[in-house]
Coordinates of C-alpha atoms in Angstrom, one line a residue:
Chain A
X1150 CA 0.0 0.0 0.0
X1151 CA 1.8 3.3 -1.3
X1152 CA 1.2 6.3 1.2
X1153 CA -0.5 8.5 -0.3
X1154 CA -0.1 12.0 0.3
X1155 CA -3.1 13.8 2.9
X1156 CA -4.4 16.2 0.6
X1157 CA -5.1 14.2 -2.3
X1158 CA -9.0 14.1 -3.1
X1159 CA -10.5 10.8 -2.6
X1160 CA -11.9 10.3 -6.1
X1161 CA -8.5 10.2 -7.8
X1162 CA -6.7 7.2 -7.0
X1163 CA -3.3 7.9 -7.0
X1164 CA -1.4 5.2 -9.0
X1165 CA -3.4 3.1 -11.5
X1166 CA -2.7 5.0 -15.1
X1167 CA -3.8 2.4 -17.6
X1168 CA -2.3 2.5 -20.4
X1169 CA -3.7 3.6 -23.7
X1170 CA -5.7 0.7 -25.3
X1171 CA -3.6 0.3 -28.5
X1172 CA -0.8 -0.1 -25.9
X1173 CA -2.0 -2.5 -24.3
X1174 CA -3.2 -4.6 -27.5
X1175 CA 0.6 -4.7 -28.8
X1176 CA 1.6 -6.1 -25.6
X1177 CA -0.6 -8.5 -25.3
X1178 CA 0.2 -9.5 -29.2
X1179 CA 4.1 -9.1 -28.7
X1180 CA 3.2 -11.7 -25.4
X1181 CA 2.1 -14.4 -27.5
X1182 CA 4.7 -13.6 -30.3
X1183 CA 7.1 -13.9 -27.9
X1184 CA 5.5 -17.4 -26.5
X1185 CA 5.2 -19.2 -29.9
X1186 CA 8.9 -17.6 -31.0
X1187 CA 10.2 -19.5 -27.8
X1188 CA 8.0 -22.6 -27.8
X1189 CA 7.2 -23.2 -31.6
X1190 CA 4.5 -24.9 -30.7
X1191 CA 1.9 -23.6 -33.8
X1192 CA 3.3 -22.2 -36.5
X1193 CA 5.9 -24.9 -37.3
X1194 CA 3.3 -27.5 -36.2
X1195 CA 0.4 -26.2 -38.3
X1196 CA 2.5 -25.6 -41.1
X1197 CA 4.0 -29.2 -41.3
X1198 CA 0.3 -30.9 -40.8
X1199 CA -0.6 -28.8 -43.9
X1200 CA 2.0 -30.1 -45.8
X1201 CA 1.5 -33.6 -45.0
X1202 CA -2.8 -32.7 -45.9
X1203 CA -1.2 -32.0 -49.5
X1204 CA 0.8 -35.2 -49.4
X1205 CA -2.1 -37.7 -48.6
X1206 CA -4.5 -35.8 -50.8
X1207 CA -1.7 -36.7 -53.7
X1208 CA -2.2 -40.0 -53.4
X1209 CA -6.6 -39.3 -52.9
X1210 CA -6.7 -37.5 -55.7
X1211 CA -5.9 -38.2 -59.3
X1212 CA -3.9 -35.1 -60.2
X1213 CA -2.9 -35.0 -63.9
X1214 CA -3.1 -31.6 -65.3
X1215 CA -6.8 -31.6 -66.7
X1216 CA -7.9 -32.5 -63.0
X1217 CA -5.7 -30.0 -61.2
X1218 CA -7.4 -26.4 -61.7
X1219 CA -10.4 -28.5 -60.5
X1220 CA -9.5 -30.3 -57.7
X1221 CA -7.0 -27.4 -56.5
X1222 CA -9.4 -25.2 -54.9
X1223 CA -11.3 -27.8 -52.8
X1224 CA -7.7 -29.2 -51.5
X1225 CA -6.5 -26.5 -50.7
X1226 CA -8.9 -25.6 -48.3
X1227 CA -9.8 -28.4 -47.0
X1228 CA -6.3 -28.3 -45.5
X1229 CA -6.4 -24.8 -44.9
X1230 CA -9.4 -26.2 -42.4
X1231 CA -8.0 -28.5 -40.8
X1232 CA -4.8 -26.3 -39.9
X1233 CA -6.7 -23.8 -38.9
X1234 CA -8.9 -25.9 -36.6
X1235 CA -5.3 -27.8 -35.1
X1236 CA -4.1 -24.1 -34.4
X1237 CA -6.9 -23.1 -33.1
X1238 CA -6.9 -25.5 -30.8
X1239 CA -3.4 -25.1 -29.7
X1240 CA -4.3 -21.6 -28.9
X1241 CA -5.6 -22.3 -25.3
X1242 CA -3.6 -25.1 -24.7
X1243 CA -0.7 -23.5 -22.9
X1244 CA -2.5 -20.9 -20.8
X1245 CA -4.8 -23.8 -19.7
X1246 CA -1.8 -26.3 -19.2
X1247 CA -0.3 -23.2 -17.1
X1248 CA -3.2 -21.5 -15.7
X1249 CA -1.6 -18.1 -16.8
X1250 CA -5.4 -17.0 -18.3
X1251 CA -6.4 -16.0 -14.5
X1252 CA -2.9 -13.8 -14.3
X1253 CA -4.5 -12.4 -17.4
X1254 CA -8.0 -12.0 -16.2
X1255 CA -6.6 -10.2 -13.3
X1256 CA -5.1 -7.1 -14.9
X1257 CA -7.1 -3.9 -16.1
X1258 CA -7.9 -4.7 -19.4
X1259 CA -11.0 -5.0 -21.9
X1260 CA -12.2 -8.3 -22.4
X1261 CA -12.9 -7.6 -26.0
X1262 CA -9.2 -6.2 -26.3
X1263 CA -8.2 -9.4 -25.0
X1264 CA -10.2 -11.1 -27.8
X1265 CA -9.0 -8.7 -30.3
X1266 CA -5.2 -9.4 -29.5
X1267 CA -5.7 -13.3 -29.3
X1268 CA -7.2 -12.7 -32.5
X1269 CA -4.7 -11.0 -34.1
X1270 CA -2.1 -13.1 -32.8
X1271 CA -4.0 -16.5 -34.1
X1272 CA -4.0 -14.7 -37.4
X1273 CA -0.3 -14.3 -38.2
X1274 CA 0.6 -17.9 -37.0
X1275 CA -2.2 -18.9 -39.5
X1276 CA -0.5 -16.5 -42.5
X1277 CA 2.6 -17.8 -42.2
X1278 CA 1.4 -21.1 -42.0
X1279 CA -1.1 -20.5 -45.2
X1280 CA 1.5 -18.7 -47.3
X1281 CA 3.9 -21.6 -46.5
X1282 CA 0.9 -24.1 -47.5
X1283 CA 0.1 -21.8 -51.0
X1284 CA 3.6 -21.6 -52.0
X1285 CA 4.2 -25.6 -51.1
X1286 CA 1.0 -26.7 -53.6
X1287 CA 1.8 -24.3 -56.1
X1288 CA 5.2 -26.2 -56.1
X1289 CA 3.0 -29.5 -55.4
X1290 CA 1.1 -29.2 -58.5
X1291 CA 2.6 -26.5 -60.9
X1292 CA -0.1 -23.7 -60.0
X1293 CA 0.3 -20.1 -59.8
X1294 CA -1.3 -19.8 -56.2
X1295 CA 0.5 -17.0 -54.7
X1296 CA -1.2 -14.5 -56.6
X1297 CA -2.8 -11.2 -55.1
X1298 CA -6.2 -12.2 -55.3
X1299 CA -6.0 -15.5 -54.2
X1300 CA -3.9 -14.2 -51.0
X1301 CA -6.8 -12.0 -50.8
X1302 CA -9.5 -14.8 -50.2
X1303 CA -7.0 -17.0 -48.0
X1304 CA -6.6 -13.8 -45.7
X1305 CA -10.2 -13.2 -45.5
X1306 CA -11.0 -17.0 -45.3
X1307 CA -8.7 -17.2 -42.6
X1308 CA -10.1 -13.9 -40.9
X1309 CA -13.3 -15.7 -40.8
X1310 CA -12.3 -19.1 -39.4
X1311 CA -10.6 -17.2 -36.6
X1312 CA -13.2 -14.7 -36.0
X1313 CA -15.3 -17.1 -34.7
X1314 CA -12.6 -19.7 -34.0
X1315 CA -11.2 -17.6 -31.2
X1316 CA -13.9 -17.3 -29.5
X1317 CA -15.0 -21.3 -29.5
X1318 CA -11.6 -22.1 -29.0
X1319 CA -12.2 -20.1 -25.4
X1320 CA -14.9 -22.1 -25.1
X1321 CA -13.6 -25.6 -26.0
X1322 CA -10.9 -25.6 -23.8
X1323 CA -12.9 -25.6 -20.6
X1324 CA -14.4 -28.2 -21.5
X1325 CA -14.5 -32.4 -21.5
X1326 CA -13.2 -33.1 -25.1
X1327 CA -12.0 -30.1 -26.2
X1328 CA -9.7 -31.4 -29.3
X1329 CA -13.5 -32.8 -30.4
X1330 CA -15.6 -30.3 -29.6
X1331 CA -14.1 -27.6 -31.4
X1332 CA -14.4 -28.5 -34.9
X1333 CA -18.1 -29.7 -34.2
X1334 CA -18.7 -26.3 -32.9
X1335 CA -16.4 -24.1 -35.9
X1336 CA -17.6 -26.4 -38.7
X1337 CA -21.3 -25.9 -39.4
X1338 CA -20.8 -22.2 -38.1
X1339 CA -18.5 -21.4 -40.8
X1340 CA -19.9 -23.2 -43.9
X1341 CA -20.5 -19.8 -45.6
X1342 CA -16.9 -19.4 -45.4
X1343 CA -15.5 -22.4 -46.4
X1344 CA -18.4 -22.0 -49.4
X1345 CA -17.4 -19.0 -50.3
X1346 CA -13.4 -19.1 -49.9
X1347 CA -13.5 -22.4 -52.3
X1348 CA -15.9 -20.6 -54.7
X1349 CA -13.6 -17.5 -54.9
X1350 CA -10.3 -19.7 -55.1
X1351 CA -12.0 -21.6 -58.0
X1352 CA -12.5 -18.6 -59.7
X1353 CA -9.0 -16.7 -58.8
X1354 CA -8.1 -20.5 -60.8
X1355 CA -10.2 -19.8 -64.0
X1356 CA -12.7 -22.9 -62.7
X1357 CA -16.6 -23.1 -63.6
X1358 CA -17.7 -20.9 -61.0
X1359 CA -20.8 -18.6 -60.4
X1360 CA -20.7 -15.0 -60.5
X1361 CA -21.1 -13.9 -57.5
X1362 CA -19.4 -11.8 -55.2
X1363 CA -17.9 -14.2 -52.8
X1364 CA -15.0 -11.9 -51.5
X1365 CA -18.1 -9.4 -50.2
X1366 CA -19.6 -12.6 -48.6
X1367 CA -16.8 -13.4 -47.0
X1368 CA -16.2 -9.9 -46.0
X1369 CA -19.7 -9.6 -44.6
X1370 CA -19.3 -12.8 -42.5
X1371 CA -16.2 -11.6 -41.2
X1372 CA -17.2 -8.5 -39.8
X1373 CA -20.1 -9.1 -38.4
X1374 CA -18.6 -12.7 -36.6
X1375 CA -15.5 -9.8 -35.6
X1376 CA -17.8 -7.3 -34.0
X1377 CA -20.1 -10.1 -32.6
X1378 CA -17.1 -12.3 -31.0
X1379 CA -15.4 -9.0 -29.2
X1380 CA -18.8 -8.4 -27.7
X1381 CA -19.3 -12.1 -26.6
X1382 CA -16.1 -13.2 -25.3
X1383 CA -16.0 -11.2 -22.0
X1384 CA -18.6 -14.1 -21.4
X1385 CA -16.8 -17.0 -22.0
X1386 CA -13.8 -15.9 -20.1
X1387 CA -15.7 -15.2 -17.0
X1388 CA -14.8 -17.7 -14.5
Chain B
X1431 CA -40.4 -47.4 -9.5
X1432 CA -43.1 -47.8 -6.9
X1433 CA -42.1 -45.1 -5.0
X1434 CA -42.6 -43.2 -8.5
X1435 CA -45.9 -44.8 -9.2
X1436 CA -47.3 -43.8 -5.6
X1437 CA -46.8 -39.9 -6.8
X1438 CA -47.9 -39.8 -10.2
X1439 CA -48.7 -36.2 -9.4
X1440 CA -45.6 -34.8 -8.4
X1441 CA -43.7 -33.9 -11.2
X1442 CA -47.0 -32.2 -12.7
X1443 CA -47.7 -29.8 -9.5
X1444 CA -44.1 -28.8 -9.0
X1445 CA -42.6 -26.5 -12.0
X1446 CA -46.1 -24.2 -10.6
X1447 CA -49.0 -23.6 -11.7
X1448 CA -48.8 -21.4 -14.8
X1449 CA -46.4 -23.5 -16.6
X1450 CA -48.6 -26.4 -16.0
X1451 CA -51.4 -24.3 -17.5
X1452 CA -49.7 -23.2 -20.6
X1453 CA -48.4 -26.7 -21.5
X1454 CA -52.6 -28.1 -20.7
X1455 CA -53.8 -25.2 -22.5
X1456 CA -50.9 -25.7 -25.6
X1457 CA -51.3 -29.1 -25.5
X1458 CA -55.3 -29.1 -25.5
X1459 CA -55.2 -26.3 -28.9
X1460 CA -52.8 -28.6 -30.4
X1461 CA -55.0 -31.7 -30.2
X1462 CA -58.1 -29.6 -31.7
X1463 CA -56.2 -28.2 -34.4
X1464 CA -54.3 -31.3 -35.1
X1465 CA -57.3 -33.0 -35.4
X1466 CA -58.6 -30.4 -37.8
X1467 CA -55.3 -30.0 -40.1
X1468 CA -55.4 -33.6 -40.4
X1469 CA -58.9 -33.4 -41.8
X1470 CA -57.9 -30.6 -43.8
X1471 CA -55.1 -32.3 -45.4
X1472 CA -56.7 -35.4 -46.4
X1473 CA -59.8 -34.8 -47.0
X1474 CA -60.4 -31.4 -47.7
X1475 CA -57.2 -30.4 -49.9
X1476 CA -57.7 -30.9 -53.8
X1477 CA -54.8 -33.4 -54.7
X1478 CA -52.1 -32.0 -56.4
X1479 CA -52.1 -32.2 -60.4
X1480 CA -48.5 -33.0 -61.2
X1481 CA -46.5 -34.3 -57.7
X1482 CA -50.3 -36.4 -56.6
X1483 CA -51.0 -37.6 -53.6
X1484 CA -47.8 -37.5 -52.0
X1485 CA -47.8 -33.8 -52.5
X1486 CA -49.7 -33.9 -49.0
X1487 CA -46.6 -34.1 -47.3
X1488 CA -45.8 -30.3 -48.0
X1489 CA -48.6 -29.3 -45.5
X1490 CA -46.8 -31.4 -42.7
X1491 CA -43.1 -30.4 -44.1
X1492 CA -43.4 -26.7 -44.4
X1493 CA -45.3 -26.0 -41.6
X1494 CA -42.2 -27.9 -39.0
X1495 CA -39.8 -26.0 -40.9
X1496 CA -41.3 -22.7 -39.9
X1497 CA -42.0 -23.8 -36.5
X1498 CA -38.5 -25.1 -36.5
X1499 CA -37.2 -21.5 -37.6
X1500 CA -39.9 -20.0 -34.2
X1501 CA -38.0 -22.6 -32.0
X1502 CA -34.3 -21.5 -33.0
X1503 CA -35.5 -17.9 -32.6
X1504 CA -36.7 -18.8 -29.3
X1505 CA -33.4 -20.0 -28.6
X1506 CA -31.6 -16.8 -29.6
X1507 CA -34.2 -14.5 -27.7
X1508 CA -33.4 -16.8 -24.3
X1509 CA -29.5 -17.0 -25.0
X1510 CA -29.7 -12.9 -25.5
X1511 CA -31.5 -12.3 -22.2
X1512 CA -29.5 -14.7 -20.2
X1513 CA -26.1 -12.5 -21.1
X1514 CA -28.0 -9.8 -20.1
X1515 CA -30.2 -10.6 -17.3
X1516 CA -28.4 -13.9 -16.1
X1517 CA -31.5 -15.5 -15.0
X1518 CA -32.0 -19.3 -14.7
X1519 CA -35.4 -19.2 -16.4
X1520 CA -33.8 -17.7 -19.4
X1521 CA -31.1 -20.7 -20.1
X1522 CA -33.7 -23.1 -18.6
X1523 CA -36.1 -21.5 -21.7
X1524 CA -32.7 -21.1 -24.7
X1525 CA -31.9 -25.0 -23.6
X1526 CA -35.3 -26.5 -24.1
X1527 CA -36.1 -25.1 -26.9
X1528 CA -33.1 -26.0 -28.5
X1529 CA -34.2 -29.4 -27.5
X1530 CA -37.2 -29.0 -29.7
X1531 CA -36.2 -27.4 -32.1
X1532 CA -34.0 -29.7 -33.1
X1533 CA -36.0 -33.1 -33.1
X1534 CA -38.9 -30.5 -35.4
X1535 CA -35.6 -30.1 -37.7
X1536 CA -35.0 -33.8 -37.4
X1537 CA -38.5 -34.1 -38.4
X1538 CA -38.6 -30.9 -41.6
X1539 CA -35.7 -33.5 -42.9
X1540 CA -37.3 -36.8 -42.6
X1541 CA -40.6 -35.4 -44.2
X1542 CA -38.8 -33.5 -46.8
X1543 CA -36.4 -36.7 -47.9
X1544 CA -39.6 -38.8 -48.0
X1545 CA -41.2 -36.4 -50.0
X1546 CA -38.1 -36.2 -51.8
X1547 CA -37.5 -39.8 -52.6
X1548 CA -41.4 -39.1 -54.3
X1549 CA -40.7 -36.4 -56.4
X1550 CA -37.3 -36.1 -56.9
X1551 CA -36.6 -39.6 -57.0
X1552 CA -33.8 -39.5 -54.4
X1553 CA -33.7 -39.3 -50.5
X1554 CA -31.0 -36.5 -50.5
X1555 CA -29.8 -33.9 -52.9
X1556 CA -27.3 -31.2 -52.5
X1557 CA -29.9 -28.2 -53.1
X1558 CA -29.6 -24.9 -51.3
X1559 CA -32.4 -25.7 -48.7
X1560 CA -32.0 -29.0 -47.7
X1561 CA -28.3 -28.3 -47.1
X1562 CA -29.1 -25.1 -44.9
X1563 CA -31.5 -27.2 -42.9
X1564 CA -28.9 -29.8 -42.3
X1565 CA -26.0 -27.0 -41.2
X1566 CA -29.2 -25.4 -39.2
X1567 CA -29.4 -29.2 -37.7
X1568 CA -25.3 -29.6 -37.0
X1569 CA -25.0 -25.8 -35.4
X1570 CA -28.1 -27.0 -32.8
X1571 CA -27.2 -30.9 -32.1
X1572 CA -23.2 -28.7 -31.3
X1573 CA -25.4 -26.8 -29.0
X1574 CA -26.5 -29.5 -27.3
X1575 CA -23.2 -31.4 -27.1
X1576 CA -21.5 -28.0 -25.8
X1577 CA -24.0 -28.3 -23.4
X1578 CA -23.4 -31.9 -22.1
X1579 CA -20.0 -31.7 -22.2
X1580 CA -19.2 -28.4 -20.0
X1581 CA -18.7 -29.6 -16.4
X1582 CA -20.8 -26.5 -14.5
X1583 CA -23.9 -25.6 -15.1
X1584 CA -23.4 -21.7 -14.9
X1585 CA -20.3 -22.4 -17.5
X1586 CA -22.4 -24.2 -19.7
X1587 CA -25.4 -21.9 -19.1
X1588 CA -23.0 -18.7 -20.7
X1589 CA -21.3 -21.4 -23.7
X1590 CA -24.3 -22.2 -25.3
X1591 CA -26.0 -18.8 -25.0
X1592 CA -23.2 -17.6 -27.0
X1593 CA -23.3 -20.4 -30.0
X1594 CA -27.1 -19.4 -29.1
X1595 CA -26.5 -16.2 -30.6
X1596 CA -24.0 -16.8 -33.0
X1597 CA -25.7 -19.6 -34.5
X1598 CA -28.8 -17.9 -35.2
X1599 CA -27.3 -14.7 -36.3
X1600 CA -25.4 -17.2 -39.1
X1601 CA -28.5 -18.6 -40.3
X1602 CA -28.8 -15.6 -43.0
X1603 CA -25.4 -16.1 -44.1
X1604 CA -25.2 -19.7 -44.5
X1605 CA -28.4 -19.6 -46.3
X1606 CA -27.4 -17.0 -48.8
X1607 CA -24.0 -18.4 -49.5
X1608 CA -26.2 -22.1 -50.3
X1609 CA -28.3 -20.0 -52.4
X1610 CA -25.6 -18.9 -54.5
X1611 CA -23.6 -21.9 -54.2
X1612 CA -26.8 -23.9 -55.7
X1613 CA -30.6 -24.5 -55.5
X1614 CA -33.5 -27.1 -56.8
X1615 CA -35.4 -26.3 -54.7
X1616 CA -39.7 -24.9 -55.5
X1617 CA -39.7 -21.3 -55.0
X1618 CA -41.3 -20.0 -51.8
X1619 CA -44.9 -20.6 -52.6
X1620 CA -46.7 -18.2 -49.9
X1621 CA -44.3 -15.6 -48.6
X1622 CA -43.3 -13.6 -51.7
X1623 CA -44.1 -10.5 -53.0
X1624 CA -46.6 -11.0 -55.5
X1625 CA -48.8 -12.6 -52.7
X1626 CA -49.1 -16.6 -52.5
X1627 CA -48.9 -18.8 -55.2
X1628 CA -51.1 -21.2 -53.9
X1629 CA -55.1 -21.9 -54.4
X1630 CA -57.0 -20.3 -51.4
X1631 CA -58.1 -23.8 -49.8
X1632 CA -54.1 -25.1 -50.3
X1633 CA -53.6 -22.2 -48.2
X1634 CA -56.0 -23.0 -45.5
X1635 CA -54.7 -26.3 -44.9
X1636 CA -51.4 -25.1 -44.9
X1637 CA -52.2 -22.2 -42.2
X1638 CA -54.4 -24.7 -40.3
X1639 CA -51.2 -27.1 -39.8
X1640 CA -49.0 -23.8 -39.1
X1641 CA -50.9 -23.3 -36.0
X1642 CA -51.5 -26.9 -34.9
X1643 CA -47.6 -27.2 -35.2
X1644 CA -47.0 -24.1 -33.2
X1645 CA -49.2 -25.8 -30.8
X1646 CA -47.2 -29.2 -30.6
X1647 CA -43.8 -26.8 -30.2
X1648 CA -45.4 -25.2 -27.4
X1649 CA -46.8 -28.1 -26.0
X1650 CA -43.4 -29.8 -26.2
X1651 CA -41.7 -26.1 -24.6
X1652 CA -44.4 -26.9 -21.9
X1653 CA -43.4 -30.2 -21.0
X1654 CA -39.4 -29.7 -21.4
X1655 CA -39.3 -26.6 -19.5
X1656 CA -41.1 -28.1 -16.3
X1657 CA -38.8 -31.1 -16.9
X1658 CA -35.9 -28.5 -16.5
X1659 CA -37.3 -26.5 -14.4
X1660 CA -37.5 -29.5 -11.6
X1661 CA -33.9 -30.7 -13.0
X1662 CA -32.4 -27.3 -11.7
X1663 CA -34.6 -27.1 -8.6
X1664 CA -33.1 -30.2 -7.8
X1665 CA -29.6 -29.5 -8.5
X1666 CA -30.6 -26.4 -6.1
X1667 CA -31.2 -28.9 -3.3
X1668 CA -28.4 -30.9 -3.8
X1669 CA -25.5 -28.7 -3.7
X1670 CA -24.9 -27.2 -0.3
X1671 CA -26.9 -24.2 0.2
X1672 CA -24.0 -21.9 0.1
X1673 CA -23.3 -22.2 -3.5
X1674 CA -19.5 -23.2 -4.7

């Protein structure tokens, strides 16, 4: 207890200055940089599970060049899925192995700014890990994948996936079977985005695809799971 | 069991006596109009020129889809108020409807893939609809996993309010990204802007079986929500007064 001095009103308490909020967001992302630099625990892992993915659907798929443009889109985010689902799961795992999430809870800061920085943090691992995955089946199966508007759809695919996976992820790890629960929680939510992120990817690929304005979809879905996760996740992280 | 059979009357009297009224009452005005929409839809409705008899299903299908829709709006209305109120009643009200609603989806597919398997002349196709309804079906049998699979019942009450609300507010999105993705599906028949598509007695039938559905769900909420209702007042009187 610091003295404080006599005269000091009694509605200003004396020490607590909390920092601005944009401060405290690039802590709190620079804290789980820092973590997954040290531990390498989901890039690296999410990265090499979407290679393999590519590997097994090689031998599932016939891939001869008329199939490829056809197949490619579907593949490639089916395994952008299923990574994202791993990492999303790994998210949790470390503060709930170490039960650093109450430390967390303790300090003076938004619970949506705590959403927002998980989120953001979740994000880049993902990037890296779908730019290494792009660049790895363009190389796989002679595409040109790493193209502007086809990083544009993986980024707001991803967005989307973590939007909402962030906050289910909270959710999943408090619970019995959490590795399980997750994807049957993400999966049917996010159907417009794996609809959408396949339909824009087929036609990023010049594939029979319909007209419509998938990126826009996918933008939609994104903000409004983004706005609606920030304002929901001070309830999951309650207790 | 005897000790069960000796107080038949228990688990009637105890959720209180307007709940008990309202499931009577819902259940009573079900049986009536049931009765009725059934008459209606055998005997009264003019079969069908093209699809035939069979066509009769669509006055049972349609009707559970829209009462299905009511239930998982139910859902989202007691999810909301529970984050904002945190009363019992509220996730005792999100849960059982849930429960509902999703044996009514259950049922929308059955009667559709039957009527399907007529008219179509397969059990399952990949059109818009019938693929919404069946992510509509995964997002509320998750809800009910969450549910059994979070440990406390506060912690499970504030999960599933949460995939309460984001699972309805996705509804729109999954259905218009289906829609675009593809559809075989008729055309909405009565709510469109031209006014319905359907001869006037069609219609009656059909409206006749909307509210003897609405009935049955209510009925149902009736019964689930006393069953719930006595499931939390005994957990109540389990745990040690003093809470955790």
């Amino acid at each position: 207890m610091p003295p404080t001095p006599v005269q000091t009103p009694v509605s200003s308490p004396p020490t607590v200055r909390r920092p601005r909020p944009l401060v405290q967001l690039g802590a709190l992302i620079w804290k789980d940089l820092q973590t997954e630099r040290r531990t390498r625990e989901i890039v690296l892992t999410t990265a090499v599970f979407a290679a393999l993915a590519l590997l097994i659907f090689v031998f599932a798929f016939d891939l001869r060049v008329e199939n490829r443009r056809a197949v490619a889109p579907g593949m490639l985010w089916v395994t952008v899925t299923f990574a994202t689902l791993l990492a999303l799961g790994r998210t949790y795992a470390s503060e709930k192995d170490q039960g650093t999430l109450e430390y967390l809870l303790t300090t003076p800061v938004d619970r949506s700014l705590l959403y927002l920085a998980r989120l953001l943090a979740t994000l880049v691992f993902l990037l890296v890990a779908d730019v290494l995955t792009l660049g790895l089946a363009g190389l796989f199966f002679d595409l040109p994948l790493l193209t502007p508007g086809l990083l544009a759809t993986v980024f707001l695919g991803t967005l989307g996936f973590a939007s909402v996976g962030t906050l289910f992820a909270a959710m999943a790890a408090n619970t019995r079977a959490r590795e399980v629960l997750l994807p049957v929680l993400l999966l049917p939510v996010s159907v417009p985005v794996v609809i959408a992120s396949v339909q824009a990817t087929a036609a990023d690929l010049g594939g029979a695809a319909g007209d419509h304005p998938w990126l826009g979809l996918l933008l939609a879905f994104d903000g409004l799971f983004l706005g609606l996760s920030a304002l929901l996740f001070e309830h999951v992280l309650e207790d | 069991m005897a000790q069960t059979l000796s107080r038949p009357t228990a688990s009637a009297r105890a959720p209180g006596g307007g709940l008990a009224l309202f499931t009577t009452l819902a259940g009573a005005a079900g049986a009536v109009t049931m009765t009725l929409a059934l008459y209606g839809i055998f005997v009264l409705a003019p079969t069908e020129r093209t699809q035939g008899v069979v066509q009769r299903v669509f006055y049972i299908h349609v009707p559970l889809a829209w009462t299905a829709y009511l239930a998982f709006g139910v859902v989202f209305v007691g999810s909301l108020l529970y984050l904002l109120r945190r009363r019992r009643r509220w996730d005792v009200l999100a849960r059982s409807s849930a429960e509902v609603g999703v044996v009514l989806t259950t049922l929308v597919i059955v009667s559709g893939s039957l009527w399907g398997k007529a008219v179509w002349g397969t059990w399952w196709t990949w059109d818009a609809r019938l693929t919404s309804t069946l992510v509509l079906w995964f997002i509320y049998v998750a809800y009910l996993m969450l549910r059994a699979y979070v440990g406390d019942p506060d912690r499970a009450a504030r999960y599933s309010a949460v995939l309460g609300i984001v699972g309805f507010l996705d509804i729109p999105i999954i259905h218009m990204s289906v829609i675009w993705w593809r559809t075989l599906h008729p055309e909405p028949v009565v709510l469109r802007s031209e006014g319905p598509a359907l001869p006037p007695e069609m219609l009656w039938v059909l409206l006749m079986s909307l509210v003897a559905m609405t009935c049955l769900y209510l009925s149902l909420l009736g019964l689930k929500l006393g069953i719930e209702t006595l499931r939390e007042d005994l957990r109540a009187r389990r745990s040690p007064p003093a809470g955790q």
